[in-house]
Amino acid sequence: MDTSDGNSTDNKSEKKVEVPTHWAAKIPLEASESKTVYNAPPSPPPRPPPPATLNPTTPSIRVPTREDAFSKTLRDLCVESQQPVIVIKGLCKVLGLDLTLFNTRTLLNSNPDHPVEVRTQWQQSPDENWDVQNGQGRKKQWLCESTRSHSTIAKYAQYQASTFREFLQEEQDRSGNDKHEDLASVKRRGPKRFTNFKMIQFGTNVDLSDKKKWGAQIAELEKLPPFCRVKSSSNMLSYMGHKILGMNTIQLYMKVPGSRTPGHQENNNMSALNLNIGPGDCEWFVVPQEYWGVFHEICERNKINYLTGSWWPLIEDLHKENIPFYRFFQRPEDLVWINAGLYIGSSERMVQQYCMEHRSYDACTICEGLRKI
């Protein structure tokens, strides 16, 4: 396997304070005390990273054979390396995954009335976030407007198809009215910047946990190595006894150009696996976990709840605060392994794209923690 390394740092400075009750993790001091306290957001690492390291190279792994896919080396590179993010390439090909099982046509033919959560957003370039509603697109902001509603696969598929046709028409006009231009030509020319603000719909959190409805899709993902599977003997979430959507179940996203997943920490700080079904690319921004306290502070300054609010950072603010971040494209069939911690979000840069995600809590990690205790 070919690998490239990234950098990460550790931060252990923490203090304990009282904070609002909407915080997630309660950590009592003493049984005799009447008040519940929480971990305060950590301070950033004491030594700011050099400017040259604020945009580190994203580690990537190319898996050439089936033996490499099931090797302990690959598992350890993802689970034990403490890298914030790793891109895995070639895995789908060597394992023979049939990703057509997850495209819109198959989903539509299988369960057209299956529910889809829809997020209505302003279509913007991923490195920008403008206040379109109040500032008419002249003022940047951290707030990411993303209104929730509900639909079905059939209705969203119709919207996705019409949006796809509009996108290709715009690209044809951009290239000089070439009526015969296809998707491959659009991708070769590269992603465009969105300059005209318009509302788009992002189909998110499509639950694929029902074996009666999605048996073929669930079975196909069993071809993945054990540490990548939704259920395996090494994943403690497999022993919960009930479903936790998005944690020990598969969720699928259906996107159009400009769809974005707002910034957040991974659920319960557990690792996550994301597979791009294609045909478009997805651009990611990932931040090491030790900087989440800085994000919390900036969200507070912008009157946004860090845990429950919807936000999208400004690149210039990250540079100003000396926050390093990984920025990379996830190509079709690429898997992105997100370790415990913070990721800013991902934005669809090309045409329709589908991705699946679930969480993993490795049993070996828990056992190692118990041995240390």
Coordinates of C-alpha atoms in Angstrom, one line a residue:
M1 CA 0.0 0.0 0.0
D2 CA 1.2 3.5 -0.8
T3 CA 0.8 6.0 2.0
S4 CA 1.4 9.7 2.7
D5 CA 1.6 11.1 6.2
G6 CA 0.1 14.2 7.8
N7 CA 0.7 15.9 11.1
S8 CA -1.2 16.0 14.4
T9 CA -0.5 17.4 17.8
D10 CA -1.8 16.7 21.3
N11 CA -3.3 19.1 23.8
K12 CA -3.9 18.2 27.5
S13 CA -4.6 21.6 29.0
E14 CA -8.1 21.6 30.3
K15 CA -10.0 23.2 33.2
K16 CA -13.5 22.5 34.6
V17 CA -16.2 25.1 34.8
E18 CA -20.0 25.3 34.9
V19 CA -21.6 25.6 31.5
P20 CA -25.1 25.6 30.1
T21 CA -27.2 22.5 30.3
H22 CA -27.3 21.9 26.6
W23 CA -23.8 20.5 26.7
A24 CA -23.5 16.9 26.0
A25 CA -21.0 15.2 28.3
K26 CA -21.7 15.4 32.0
I27 CA -18.6 14.8 34.2
P28 CA -19.4 15.1 38.0
L29 CA -16.6 16.1 40.3
E30 CA -17.6 14.3 43.5
A31 CA -20.6 12.2 44.5
S32 CA -21.1 14.5 47.4
E33 CA -21.3 17.7 45.4
S34 CA -24.8 18.9 44.3
K35 CA -23.8 20.6 41.1
T36 CA -23.0 19.0 37.8
V37 CA -20.0 20.3 35.9
Y38 CA -18.7 19.8 32.4
N39 CA -15.4 19.8 30.6
A40 CA -14.6 23.3 29.4
P41 CA -13.6 23.8 25.8
P42 CA -9.8 23.2 25.6
S43 CA -7.4 25.9 24.9
P44 CA -5.5 25.6 21.6
P45 CA -2.1 24.0 21.6
P46 CA 0.4 26.4 23.4
R47 CA 2.7 26.6 20.4
P48 CA 0.9 27.9 17.2
P49 CA 1.8 25.8 14.2
P50 CA 4.2 27.5 11.7
P51 CA 2.3 29.2 8.8
A52 CA 3.7 26.7 6.4
T53 CA 1.9 23.9 8.2
L54 CA -1.6 25.4 8.3
N55 CA -2.7 23.5 5.2
P56 CA -1.2 20.0 5.8
T57 CA -1.2 17.3 3.1
T58 CA -4.1 14.9 3.6
P59 CA -2.8 11.3 4.3
S60 CA -4.0 8.9 1.6
I61 CA -3.7 5.1 1.2
R62 CA -4.0 3.2 -2.1
V63 CA -5.1 -0.4 -1.7
P64 CA -3.8 -2.5 -4.6
T65 CA -4.9 -6.0 -3.6
R66 CA -7.6 -7.8 -1.6
E67 CA -5.0 -9.0 0.8
D68 CA -4.0 -5.4 1.5
A69 CA -7.7 -4.5 2.1
F70 CA -8.0 -7.1 4.9
S71 CA -4.5 -6.5 6.3
K72 CA -3.8 -5.4 9.8
T73 CA -1.6 -2.7 8.3
L74 CA -4.6 -0.9 6.8
R75 CA -6.7 -1.3 9.9
D76 CA -3.9 0.1 12.1
L77 CA -3.2 3.0 9.8
C78 CA -6.8 4.2 10.2
V79 CA -7.7 3.1 13.8
E80 CA -4.4 3.5 15.6
S81 CA -2.6 6.2 13.8
Q82 CA -4.4 9.2 15.5
Q83 CA -4.5 11.0 12.1
P84 CA -7.6 13.3 12.0
V85 CA -8.5 12.0 8.5
I86 CA -7.3 9.4 6.0
V87 CA -8.5 8.9 2.4
I88 CA -8.6 5.3 1.2
K89 CA -8.4 4.7 -2.5
G90 CA -8.8 1.6 -4.6
L91 CA -10.7 -0.4 -1.9
C92 CA -14.0 -0.6 -3.8
K93 CA -12.3 -1.8 -6.9
V94 CA -10.3 -4.6 -5.3
L95 CA -13.3 -5.8 -3.3
G96 CA -15.7 -5.6 -6.3
L97 CA -18.3 -3.4 -4.7
D98 CA -21.4 -2.8 -6.9
L99 CA -22.0 0.9 -6.2
T100 CA -24.9 1.0 -8.7
L101 CA -27.0 -0.5 -5.8
F102 CA -26.9 3.0 -4.2
N103 CA -27.6 5.3 -7.1
T104 CA -30.9 7.2 -7.5
R105 CA -32.4 4.9 -10.1
T106 CA -31.9 1.8 -7.9
L107 CA -33.2 3.6 -4.8
L108 CA -36.2 4.9 -6.7
N109 CA -37.1 1.4 -8.1
S110 CA -36.6 -0.2 -4.7
N111 CA -38.5 2.1 -2.3
P112 CA -39.8 5.3 -3.9
D113 CA -41.8 6.4 -0.8
H114 CA -38.9 6.0 1.6
P115 CA -38.5 9.2 3.7
V116 CA -35.7 11.7 3.0
E117 CA -34.7 14.6 5.3
V118 CA -34.2 17.7 3.1
R119 CA -32.0 20.7 3.9
T120 CA -32.8 23.9 2.0
Q121 CA -29.6 25.9 1.6
W122 CA -28.1 28.8 -0.5
Q123 CA -25.8 27.4 -3.2
Q124 CA -22.3 28.8 -2.6
S125 CA -18.7 27.9 -3.3
P126 CA -17.2 25.8 -0.5
D127 CA -14.6 28.4 0.6
E128 CA -17.2 31.1 1.0
N129 CA -20.2 31.7 3.2
W130 CA -22.2 34.8 2.4
D131 CA -25.2 36.4 4.3
V132 CA -27.5 36.2 1.3
Q133 CA -30.8 36.8 3.2
N134 CA -29.8 39.9 5.2
G135 CA -26.7 41.1 3.5
Q136 CA -27.7 40.5 -0.1
G137 CA -24.5 38.5 -0.6
R138 CA -22.2 41.4 0.4
K139 CA -21.3 40.3 3.9
K140 CA -19.6 37.0 5.0
Q141 CA -20.8 35.1 8.1
W142 CA -20.4 31.9 10.1
L143 CA -24.1 31.1 10.2
C144 CA -24.9 28.4 7.7
E145 CA -28.6 28.7 6.7
S146 CA -29.9 25.2 6.4
T147 CA -33.7 24.7 6.9
R148 CA -35.0 21.2 7.5
S149 CA -38.1 19.7 5.8
H150 CA -39.1 16.2 4.7
S151 CA -39.7 14.5 1.4
T152 CA -39.5 11.1 -0.3
I153 CA -36.9 9.4 -2.5
A154 CA -39.3 9.7 -5.5
K155 CA -39.8 13.5 -5.0
Y156 CA -36.2 14.2 -4.4
A157 CA -35.1 12.1 -7.4
Q158 CA -37.3 14.2 -9.6
Y159 CA -35.8 17.4 -8.2
Q160 CA -32.3 16.0 -8.5
A161 CA -32.8 15.1 -12.1
S162 CA -34.1 18.5 -13.1
T163 CA -31.2 20.2 -11.2
F164 CA -28.8 18.0 -13.0
R165 CA -30.2 19.0 -16.4
E166 CA -30.0 22.7 -15.4
F167 CA -26.4 22.2 -14.3
L168 CA -25.3 20.7 -17.6
Q169 CA -27.1 23.4 -19.5
E170 CA -25.2 26.1 -17.5
E171 CA -22.0 24.3 -18.1
Q172 CA -22.7 24.1 -21.8
D173 CA -23.3 27.8 -21.9
R174 CA -20.1 28.4 -20.0
S175 CA -18.1 26.3 -22.5
G176 CA -19.5 28.0 -25.6
N177 CA -22.9 26.4 -26.1
D178 CA -21.5 22.9 -26.9
K179 CA -24.8 20.9 -27.0
H180 CA -22.9 17.6 -27.1
E181 CA -20.9 18.2 -24.0
D182 CA -21.1 15.3 -21.6
L183 CA -20.4 14.7 -17.9
A184 CA -16.8 13.7 -18.5
S185 CA -16.1 17.0 -20.3
V186 CA -17.6 19.0 -17.4
K187 CA -15.4 17.1 -14.9
R188 CA -12.3 17.6 -16.9
R189 CA -12.9 21.4 -17.0
G190 CA -13.0 21.4 -13.2
P191 CA -15.4 22.8 -10.6
K192 CA -17.0 26.1 -11.2
R193 CA -17.5 28.9 -8.6
F194 CA -21.2 29.7 -7.8
T195 CA -21.7 33.4 -8.3
N196 CA -25.5 33.6 -8.6
F197 CA -27.1 32.7 -5.3
K198 CA -30.1 30.4 -5.5
M199 CA -31.8 28.0 -3.1
I200 CA -31.0 24.3 -3.4
Q201 CA -32.1 21.2 -1.6
F202 CA -29.8 18.6 0.0
G203 CA -31.2 15.1 0.6
T204 CA -29.7 13.9 3.9
N205 CA -30.0 11.2 6.5
V206 CA -31.7 8.6 4.3
D207 CA -31.9 5.6 6.7
L208 CA -30.8 2.3 5.2
S209 CA -31.1 0.2 8.3
D210 CA -34.2 -1.9 7.3
K211 CA -33.1 -5.2 5.9
K212 CA -36.5 -5.9 4.4
K213 CA -36.1 -2.7 2.3
W214 CA -32.4 -2.4 1.8
G215 CA -31.1 -6.0 2.2
A216 CA -29.1 -5.9 -1.0
Q217 CA -27.4 -2.6 -0.1
I218 CA -26.6 -3.8 3.5
A219 CA -25.2 -7.2 2.1
E220 CA -23.0 -5.4 -0.4
L221 CA -21.3 -3.3 2.3
E222 CA -20.4 -6.6 4.1
K223 CA -17.7 -7.0 1.5
L224 CA -15.7 -4.2 3.3
P225 CA -13.0 -5.0 5.8
P226 CA -14.3 -5.7 9.4
F227 CA -13.2 -2.3 10.7
C228 CA -15.2 -0.6 8.0
R229 CA -18.4 -2.6 8.4
V230 CA -21.5 -1.3 10.2
K231 CA -21.5 -4.4 12.3
S232 CA -18.5 -6.5 13.3
S233 CA -17.1 -8.2 16.3
S234 CA -14.5 -5.4 16.8
N235 CA -17.1 -2.6 16.7
M236 CA -18.6 -2.0 20.1
L237 CA -21.6 -0.2 18.6
S238 CA -22.7 -3.7 17.3
Y239 CA -23.5 -4.7 20.8
M240 CA -25.9 -1.9 21.7
G241 CA -29.0 -4.0 21.3
H242 CA -30.9 -1.2 19.5
K243 CA -30.4 1.0 16.5
I244 CA -28.9 4.5 16.8
L245 CA -29.4 6.2 13.5
G246 CA -26.2 7.3 11.9
M247 CA -24.1 5.5 14.5
N248 CA -24.6 1.8 14.1
T249 CA -26.8 2.1 10.9
I250 CA -26.1 3.3 7.4
Q251 CA -27.1 6.7 6.3
L252 CA -27.1 7.9 2.7
Y253 CA -26.9 11.4 1.3
M254 CA -28.3 12.5 -2.0
K255 CA -26.7 15.8 -3.3
V256 CA -26.8 18.4 -6.0
P257 CA -24.0 20.9 -6.7
G258 CA -23.4 23.2 -3.8
S259 CA -24.9 20.9 -1.1
R260 CA -22.9 21.3 2.1
T261 CA -22.8 19.4 5.4
P262 CA -22.3 22.2 8.1
G263 CA -19.4 22.0 10.6
H264 CA -19.7 19.6 13.5
Q265 CA -17.9 17.2 15.8
E266 CA -18.5 13.6 15.0
N267 CA -21.4 12.0 16.9
N268 CA -20.1 11.1 20.5
N269 CA -16.6 11.7 19.2
M270 CA -16.5 8.4 17.4
S271 CA -14.8 7.6 14.1
A272 CA -16.8 7.7 10.9
L273 CA -16.5 6.2 7.5
N274 CA -17.8 8.0 4.4
L275 CA -18.0 6.4 0.9
N276 CA -18.5 8.5 -2.2
I277 CA -20.8 6.6 -4.7
G278 CA -20.2 9.3 -7.4
P279 CA -20.4 10.4 -10.1
G280 CA -19.3 13.8 -8.7
D281 CA -16.4 14.8 -6.4
C282 CA -16.9 16.1 -2.9
E283 CA -14.6 18.7 -1.2
W284 CA -13.8 18.3 2.5
F285 CA -12.4 20.5 5.3
V286 CA -11.1 18.7 8.4
V287 CA -9.6 20.2 11.6
P288 CA -7.6 18.3 14.3
Q289 CA -9.7 17.6 17.4
E290 CA -7.6 19.8 19.7
Y291 CA -8.8 22.9 18.1
W292 CA -12.5 22.4 18.8
G293 CA -12.3 24.8 21.7
V294 CA -11.3 27.6 19.4
F295 CA -14.3 26.8 17.2
H296 CA -16.6 26.9 20.2
E297 CA -15.2 30.4 21.1
I298 CA -15.7 31.7 17.6
C299 CA -19.2 30.4 17.4
E300 CA -20.0 32.1 20.7
R301 CA -18.7 35.4 19.3
N302 CA -21.0 34.9 16.3
K303 CA -24.0 34.1 18.5
I304 CA -24.1 30.5 17.3
N305 CA -24.5 27.4 19.4
Y306 CA -21.4 25.3 18.7
L307 CA -23.2 21.9 19.3
T308 CA -26.7 22.5 18.0
G309 CA -26.2 25.4 15.6
S310 CA -25.5 25.4 11.9
W311 CA -22.2 27.0 11.0
W312 CA -19.6 27.2 8.2
P313 CA -16.2 28.7 9.0
L314 CA -14.6 31.5 7.0
I315 CA -11.2 30.4 5.7
E316 CA -9.6 33.8 6.6
D317 CA -10.7 33.4 10.3
L318 CA -9.0 30.0 10.4
H319 CA -5.8 31.5 9.2
K320 CA -6.1 34.4 11.6
E321 CA -6.6 32.0 14.6
N322 CA -3.7 29.7 13.4
I323 CA -6.0 26.8 12.9
P324 CA -4.6 24.1 10.6
F325 CA -7.1 22.3 8.4
Y326 CA -7.0 19.5 5.8
R327 CA -8.7 20.4 2.5
F328 CA -9.1 17.7 -0.2
F329 CA -11.3 16.2 -2.9
Q330 CA -13.0 12.9 -2.3
R331 CA -13.3 11.2 -5.7
P332 CA -15.9 8.6 -6.6
E333 CA -15.2 5.3 -4.9
D334 CA -12.9 7.0 -2.3
L335 CA -13.5 6.2 1.3
V336 CA -12.8 8.9 3.9
W337 CA -12.0 7.7 7.4
I338 CA -12.7 10.4 10.0
N339 CA -11.1 9.8 13.4
A340 CA -12.7 11.0 16.6
G341 CA -13.0 14.8 16.7
L342 CA -14.0 17.7 14.5
Y343 CA -14.6 18.1 10.9
I344 CA -15.8 21.4 9.3
G345 CA -17.9 19.8 6.6
S346 CA -18.1 18.7 3.0
S347 CA -19.4 20.4 -0.1
E348 CA -20.5 19.0 -3.4
R349 CA -18.5 20.6 -6.2
M350 CA -19.7 18.7 -9.3
V351 CA -22.9 17.0 -10.3
Q352 CA -25.1 14.5 -8.4
Q353 CA -23.3 12.6 -5.7
Y354 CA -24.3 10.1 -3.1
C355 CA -22.4 9.1 0.0
M356 CA -22.9 6.7 2.8
E357 CA -21.8 7.1 6.4
H358 CA -21.7 5.2 9.6
R359 CA -19.7 5.4 12.9
S360 CA -17.3 3.0 14.4
Y361 CA -16.2 2.4 18.0
D362 CA -13.3 0.0 17.9
A363 CA -13.2 -2.7 20.7
C364 CA -9.4 -2.7 20.7
T365 CA -9.4 1.0 21.5
I366 CA -11.7 0.4 24.5
C367 CA -9.6 -2.5 25.8
E368 CA -6.5 -0.5 25.6
G369 CA -8.2 2.3 27.6
L370 CA -9.3 -0.2 30.3
R371 CA -5.7 -1.6 30.6
K372 CA -4.4 1.9 31.2
I373 CA -7.0 2.5 33.9

